[in-house]
XYZ file of N, CA and C in Angstrom:
234
model
N 120.542 140.909 80.225
C 120.523 140.142 80.969
C 121.390 140.042 82.178
N 120.579 139.712 83.633
C 121.800 139.985 84.853
C 121.131 138.519 85.395
N 122.307 137.976 86.087
C 122.259 136.931 87.032
C 123.692 136.493 86.879
N 124.073 135.380 87.549
C 125.145 134.521 87.124
C 124.352 132.725 87.268
N 125.407 132.205 86.034
C 125.206 130.856 85.711
C 125.909 129.889 86.449
N 125.490 129.025 86.683
C 125.869 127.843 87.716
C 126.466 126.570 86.830
N 127.661 126.981 86.721
C 127.576 125.559 84.941
C 128.069 124.469 85.835
N 128.705 124.696 86.707
C 129.038 122.947 87.831
C 128.630 123.298 88.421
N 128.323 121.909 89.855
C 127.759 122.798 91.442
C 128.792 120.981 91.587
N 129.799 121.441 92.787
C 130.670 119.781 92.917
C 129.946 119.334 94.284
N 129.847 117.640 94.425
C 129.335 117.155 94.871
C 129.547 117.364 96.929
N 128.263 117.052 97.682
C 129.202 117.584 99.012
C 129.328 119.158 99.139
N 128.855 119.883 98.976
C 129.518 121.321 99.165
C 128.239 122.447 99.219
N 128.309 123.590 99.936
C 126.840 123.995 100.919
C 125.859 123.918 99.116
N 126.774 124.927 98.094
C 125.723 124.748 97.042
C 124.641 123.645 96.833
N 125.513 122.378 96.932
C 124.267 121.169 96.415
C 124.418 120.403 97.506
N 124.300 120.558 98.703
C 123.481 120.478 99.976
C 122.085 121.108 100.477
N 122.203 122.559 98.917
C 120.853 123.221 99.233
C 120.031 122.935 98.279
N 120.275 122.041 96.838
C 120.156 121.856 95.947
C 119.819 122.706 94.727
N 120.920 123.597 94.847
C 121.682 123.904 93.728
C 121.964 123.163 92.112
N 121.534 123.539 90.987
C 121.750 122.726 89.953
C 122.565 123.251 88.751
N 123.459 122.570 87.808
C 124.438 123.117 86.678
C 122.435 123.644 86.348
N 123.142 124.895 85.546
C 122.007 125.812 84.886
C 121.620 126.657 85.069
N 121.434 126.619 87.139
C 120.584 127.673 88.013
C 121.548 128.705 87.482
N 120.277 129.976 87.666
C 121.014 131.450 87.614
C 120.361 132.578 88.317
N 121.195 132.404 89.346
C 121.373 133.250 90.370
C 121.503 134.863 89.981
N 119.918 134.866 90.892
C 119.366 136.446 90.252
C 119.399 137.230 91.799
N 120.046 136.784 92.822
C 120.009 138.037 93.833
C 119.937 136.875 95.488
N 120.479 137.425 95.822
C 121.428 137.666 97.178
C 120.896 138.312 98.660
N 119.429 137.258 99.374
C 119.580 138.310 99.700
C 118.792 139.271 99.422
N 117.858 139.086 98.649
C 116.885 140.610 97.703
C 117.989 141.629 96.776
N 119.188 140.840 97.363
C 120.222 142.024 96.262
C 120.886 141.248 94.747
N 119.916 142.461 93.818
C 120.503 141.584 92.443
C 121.690 141.746 92.620
N 121.990 140.081 91.111
C 123.072 139.867 91.593
C 123.406 140.287 89.603
N 124.636 141.009 89.539
C 124.372 141.691 87.428
C 124.813 140.688 86.936
N 125.566 139.621 87.758
C 126.528 138.982 86.852
C 127.790 138.011 87.679
N 128.819 136.612 87.936
C 129.147 136.189 88.178
C 130.050 137.317 89.486
N 131.197 138.120 88.993
C 131.977 138.410 90.379
C 130.924 139.906 91.485
N 129.221 139.731 90.666
C 128.544 140.361 91.512
C 128.289 139.385 92.589
N 128.007 137.795 92.269
C 127.617 137.054 93.272
C 128.879 136.527 93.786
N 129.582 136.817 93.511
C 131.939 136.463 94.112
C 131.309 137.396 95.693
N 131.594 138.815 95.220
C 131.211 139.859 96.168
C 130.043 139.688 97.057
N 128.470 138.966 96.658
C 127.951 139.115 97.679
C 127.845 138.292 98.503
N 128.343 136.771 98.139
C 128.705 135.744 99.124
C 129.753 135.883 99.903
N 130.672 136.129 99.078
C 131.823 136.975 100.322
C 131.605 137.517 101.233
N 130.281 138.821 101.166
C 130.627 139.476 101.807
C 129.704 138.758 103.428
N 129.793 138.072 103.763
C 128.944 137.275 104.468
C 130.254 135.984 105.241
N 129.967 135.823 106.262
C 130.896 134.903 106.621
C 130.495 133.242 106.636
N 131.446 132.889 106.797
C 131.031 131.030 106.844
C 129.806 130.407 107.627
N 128.798 129.833 107.776
C 128.037 129.642 108.488
C 126.538 129.787 108.684
N 126.685 131.534 107.764
C 125.994 132.506 107.614
C 125.153 131.642 106.701
N 123.589 132.030 106.608
C 122.806 131.550 106.357
C 122.124 133.232 104.932
N 121.717 132.182 103.704
C 121.759 133.108 102.677
C 120.392 132.614 101.638
N 119.799 133.526 101.805
C 118.637 133.573 100.156
C 119.398 133.839 99.413
N 118.700 132.481 97.971
C 119.444 132.993 96.704
C 118.022 133.069 95.748
N 117.887 134.140 94.777
C 116.579 133.922 94.467
C 117.594 133.211 92.477
N 116.476 132.059 92.148
C 117.607 132.156 91.151
C 116.035 131.697 90.098
N 116.943 130.876 89.099
C 115.687 130.700 87.335
C 116.507 129.443 87.161
N 115.723 128.418 87.297
C 115.646 127.385 86.749
C 114.758 126.664 85.618
N 115.409 126.361 84.669
C 114.787 125.834 83.088
C 113.493 126.869 83.518
N 113.102 128.279 83.544
C 111.748 129.398 83.062
C 111.178 129.196 84.722
N 111.822 128.838 85.923
C 111.044 128.889 87.249
C 111.400 129.422 87.683
N 111.114 130.340 88.639
C 111.630 131.637 89.645
C 111.739 130.254 90.804
N 112.684 130.178 91.322
C 112.955 129.182 92.723
C 113.839 130.799 94.142
N 113.382 130.178 95.205
C 114.530 130.812 96.336
C 114.556 130.032 97.173
N 116.444 129.948 97.161
C 116.977 128.164 98.022
C 117.663 129.315 98.615
N 117.907 127.888 100.043
C 118.467 128.859 101.486
C 120.019 128.151 101.403
N 120.840 128.684 101.543
C 122.158 128.594 101.572
C 122.994 128.630 102.983
N 123.583 127.732 103.584
C 124.341 127.523 104.571
C 125.926 127.681 104.183
N 126.574 128.901 104.339
C 127.595 128.643 103.538
C 129.029 128.476 103.878
N 129.550 127.838 103.481
C 130.830 127.233 103.459
C 132.078 128.233 103.914
N 133.591 127.833 103.741
C 134.604 127.664 102.966
C 134.679 127.456 102.017
N 135.642 128.374 101.218
C 136.141 127.738 99.931
C 137.551 127.020 100.314
N 137.745 125.638 99.532
C 138.851 125.094 99.484
C 139.945 125.198 98.374
N 139.554 125.929 97.515
C 140.388 126.263 96.812
C 141.210 127.437 96.635
N 141.129 128.169 97.825
C 142.249 128.936 97.264
C 143.464 128.327 98.048
N 144.410 129.279 98.262
C 146.165 128.896 98.476
C 146.168 129.189 100.034
N 146.379 128.686 101.343
C 146.703 128.774 102.073
C 147.591 130.054 102.807
């Protein structure tokens, strides 16, 4: 198995605004495979806030592609 399971999607975040839902499994970012949650973080962190990325994901057994406009993380210390 590969990918990163999205357990929780916070309201009004870029993920929520793009349509991600709890339980979605992100399997690729801009065509690059996501092997695990750490890999997802690495791929997303490589782009700047405001950049658009395409996420390939699985939702309830169906493949989907969503475009997400990246924001900034608010849970990191200043």
